[in-house]
Short mmCIF file of C-alpha atoms in Angstrom, two decimals:
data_model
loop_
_atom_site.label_atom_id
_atom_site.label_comp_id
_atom_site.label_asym_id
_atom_site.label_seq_id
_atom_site.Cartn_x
_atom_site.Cartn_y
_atom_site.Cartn_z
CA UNK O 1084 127.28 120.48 95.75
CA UNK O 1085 123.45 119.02 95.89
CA UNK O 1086 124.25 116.70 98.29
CA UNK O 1087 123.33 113.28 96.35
CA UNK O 1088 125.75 110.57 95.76
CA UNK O 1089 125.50 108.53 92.46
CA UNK O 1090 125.75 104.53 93.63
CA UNK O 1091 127.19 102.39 90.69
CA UNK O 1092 125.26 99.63 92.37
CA UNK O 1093 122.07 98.16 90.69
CA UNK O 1094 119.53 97.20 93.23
CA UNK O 1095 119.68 93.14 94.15
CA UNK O 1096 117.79 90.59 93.18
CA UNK O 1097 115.82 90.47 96.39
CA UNK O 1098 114.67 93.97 96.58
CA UNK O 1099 113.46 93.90 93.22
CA UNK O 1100 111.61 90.77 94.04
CA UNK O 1101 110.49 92.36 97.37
CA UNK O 1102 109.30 95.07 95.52
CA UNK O 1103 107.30 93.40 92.81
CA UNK O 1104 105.52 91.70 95.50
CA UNK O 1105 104.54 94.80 97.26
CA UNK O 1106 103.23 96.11 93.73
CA UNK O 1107 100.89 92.56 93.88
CA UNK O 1108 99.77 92.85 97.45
CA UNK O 1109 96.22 93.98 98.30
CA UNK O 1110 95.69 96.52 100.88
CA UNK O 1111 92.05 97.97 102.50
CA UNK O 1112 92.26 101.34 103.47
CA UNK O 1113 89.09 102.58 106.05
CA UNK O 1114 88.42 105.92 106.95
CA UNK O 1115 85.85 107.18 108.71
CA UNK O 1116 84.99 111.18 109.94
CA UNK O 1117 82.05 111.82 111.96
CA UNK O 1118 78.90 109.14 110.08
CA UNK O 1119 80.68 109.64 107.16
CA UNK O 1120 83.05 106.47 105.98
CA UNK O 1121 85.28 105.61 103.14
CA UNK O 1122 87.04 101.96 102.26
CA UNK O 1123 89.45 101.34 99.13
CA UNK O 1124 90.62 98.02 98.08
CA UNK O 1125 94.00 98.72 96.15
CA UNK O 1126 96.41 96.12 94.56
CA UNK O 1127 100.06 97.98 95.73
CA UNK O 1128 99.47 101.70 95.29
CA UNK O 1129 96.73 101.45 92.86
CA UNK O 1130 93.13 101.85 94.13
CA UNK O 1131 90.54 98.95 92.24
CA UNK O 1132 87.48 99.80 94.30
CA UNK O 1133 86.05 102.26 96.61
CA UNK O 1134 82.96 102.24 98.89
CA UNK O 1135 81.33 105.59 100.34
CA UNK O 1136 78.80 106.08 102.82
CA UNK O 1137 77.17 109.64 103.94
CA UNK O 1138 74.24 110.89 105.03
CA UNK O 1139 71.65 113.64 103.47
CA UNK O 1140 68.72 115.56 104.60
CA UNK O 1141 65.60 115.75 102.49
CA UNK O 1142 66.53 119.34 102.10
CA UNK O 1143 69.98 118.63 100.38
CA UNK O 1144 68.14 116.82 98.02
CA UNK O 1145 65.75 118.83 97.60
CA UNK O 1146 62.72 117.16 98.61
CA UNK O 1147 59.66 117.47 100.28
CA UNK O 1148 59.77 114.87 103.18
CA UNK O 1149 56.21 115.43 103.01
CA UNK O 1150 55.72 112.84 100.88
CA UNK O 1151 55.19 108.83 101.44
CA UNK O 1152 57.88 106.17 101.91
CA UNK O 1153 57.87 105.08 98.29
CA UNK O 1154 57.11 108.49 96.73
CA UNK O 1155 60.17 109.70 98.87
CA UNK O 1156 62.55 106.85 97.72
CA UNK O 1157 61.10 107.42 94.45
CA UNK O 1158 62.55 111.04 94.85
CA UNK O 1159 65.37 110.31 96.06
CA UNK O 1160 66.71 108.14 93.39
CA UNK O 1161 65.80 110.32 90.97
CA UNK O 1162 68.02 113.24 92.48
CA UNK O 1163 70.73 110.57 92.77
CA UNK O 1164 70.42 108.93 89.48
CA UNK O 1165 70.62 112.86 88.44
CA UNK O 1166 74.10 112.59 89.52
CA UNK O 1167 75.77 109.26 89.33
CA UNK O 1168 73.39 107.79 87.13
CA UNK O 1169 75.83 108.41 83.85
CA UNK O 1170 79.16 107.47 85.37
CA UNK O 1171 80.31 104.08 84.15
CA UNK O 1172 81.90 101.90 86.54
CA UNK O 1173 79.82 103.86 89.74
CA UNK O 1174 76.71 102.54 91.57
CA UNK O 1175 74.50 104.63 94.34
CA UNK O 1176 71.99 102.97 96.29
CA UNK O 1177 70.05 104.84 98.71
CA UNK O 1178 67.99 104.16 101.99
CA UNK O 1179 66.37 105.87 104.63
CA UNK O 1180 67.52 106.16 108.29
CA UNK O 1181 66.32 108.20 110.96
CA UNK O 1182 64.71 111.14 108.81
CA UNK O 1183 67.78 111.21 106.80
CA UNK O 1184 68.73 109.98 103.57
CA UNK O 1185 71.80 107.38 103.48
CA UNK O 1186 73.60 107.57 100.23
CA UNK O 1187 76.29 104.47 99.74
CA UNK O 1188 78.39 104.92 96.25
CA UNK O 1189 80.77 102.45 95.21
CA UNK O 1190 82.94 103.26 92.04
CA UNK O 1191 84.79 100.66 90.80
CA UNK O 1192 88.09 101.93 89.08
CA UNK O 1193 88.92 99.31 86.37
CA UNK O 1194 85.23 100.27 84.63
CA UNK O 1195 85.26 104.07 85.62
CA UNK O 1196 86.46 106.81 82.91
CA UNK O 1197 88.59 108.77 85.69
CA UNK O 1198 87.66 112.24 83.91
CA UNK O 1199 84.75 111.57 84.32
CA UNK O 1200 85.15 111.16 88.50
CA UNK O 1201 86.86 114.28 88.51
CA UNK O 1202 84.35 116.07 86.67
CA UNK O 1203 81.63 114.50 88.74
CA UNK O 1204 83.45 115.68 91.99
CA UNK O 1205 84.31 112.31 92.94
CA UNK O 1206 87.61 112.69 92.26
CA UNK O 1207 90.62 115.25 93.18
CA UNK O 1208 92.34 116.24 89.98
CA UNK O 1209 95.99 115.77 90.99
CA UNK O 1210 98.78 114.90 88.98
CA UNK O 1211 98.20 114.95 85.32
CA UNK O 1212 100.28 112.43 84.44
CA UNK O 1213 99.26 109.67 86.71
CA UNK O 1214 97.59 106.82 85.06
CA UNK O 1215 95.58 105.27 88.29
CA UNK O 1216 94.68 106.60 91.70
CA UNK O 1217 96.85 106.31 94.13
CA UNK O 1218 95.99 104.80 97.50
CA UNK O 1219 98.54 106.72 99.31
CA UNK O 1220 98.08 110.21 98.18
CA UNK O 1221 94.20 109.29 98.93
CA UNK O 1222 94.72 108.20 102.56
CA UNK O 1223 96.87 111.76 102.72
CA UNK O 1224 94.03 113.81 100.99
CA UNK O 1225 91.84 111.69 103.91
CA UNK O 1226 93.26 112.84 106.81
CA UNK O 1227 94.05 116.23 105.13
CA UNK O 1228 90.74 116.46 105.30
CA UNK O 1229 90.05 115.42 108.84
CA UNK O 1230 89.06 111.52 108.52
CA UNK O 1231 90.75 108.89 110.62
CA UNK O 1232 92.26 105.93 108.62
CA UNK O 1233 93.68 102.51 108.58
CA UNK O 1234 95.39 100.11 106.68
CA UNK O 1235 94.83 96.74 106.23
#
C-alpha cells in the first residue's frame, strides 16, 4: 500500500476559479543580503521582471581607479557591456558610490532567451522542462543562499 487514496471527485467550480485567479495575480518578491538586493515582479508563479543591485570594486573589474571620473565610467561600462551587453531582454547601468562601483541589472523575462541567462550566469539551470522561471523556487534558491525575502 502507497498510502494515496484515488478521489472520484473533480475539483469544484470555485477552486478552479480560485485558482485561475491566483495564476493572474501579481506578486513582488524583495530580497536583500548584506548591500546586495533582488526584486521580481511575477504574474502567479511566473517571474516577468527582475531588478538586481550589487556592488564592485575597481579591482573586480579590473580597473585602474587611477583614472578620472569619466575615463573610469568609461571603463566601467565597457567591462559591463563585456558581459550583459549581448543578452536580449537585460539592461546594466552602472554608477559610482563611495569608491565602489554599483552595478543595477534588470532582465526582463518576456524579451530574454532564458539559455542565454543561464549561460551568462544569471540564471540557475534547474528543471529542464520548465518553460518560465519560477518565483517560488527563486525565493527558495534566495534564502538558500542566505538573502532575506518578502512577498508582496
Amino acid at each position: 500500500m502507497c498510502g494515496c487514496t484515488r478521489i472520484n471527485k473533480a475539483p469544484s467550480a470555485e477552486k478552479v476559479e480560485k485558482k485561475q485567479e491566483e495564476e493572474l495575480t501579481q506578486h513582488t518578491l524583495e530580497c536583500i543580503k548584506d548591500s546586495d538586493s533582488m526584486s521580481f515582479v511575477a504574474v502567479g508563479d511566473m517571474l516577468q521582471q527582475q531588478t538586481q543591485v550589487f556592488y564592485m570594486t575597481y579591482e573586480d573589474l579590473g580597473i585602474n581607479e587611477g583614472l578620472n571620473h569619466d575615463d573610469l565610467l568609461k571603463a566601467i561600462n565597457e567591462k559591463l557591456a563585456q558581459s550583459y551587453g549581448a543578452l536580449q531582454g537585460v539592461d546594466v547601468v552602472s554608477s559610482l558610490e563611495d569608491n565602489r562601483v554599483k552595478v543595477t541589472v534588470s532582465i526582463d523575462y518576456n524579451q530574454a532567451n532564458i539559455q542565454a541567462l543561464i549561460d551568462a550566469g544569471l540564471l540557475h539551470e534547474g528543471e529542464v522542462e520548465t518553460k518560465y522561471v519560477s518565483l517560488g523556487k527563486t525565493q527558495k534558491q534566495l534564502e538558500d543562499d542566505g538573502f532575506a525575502c518578502t512577498v508582496q
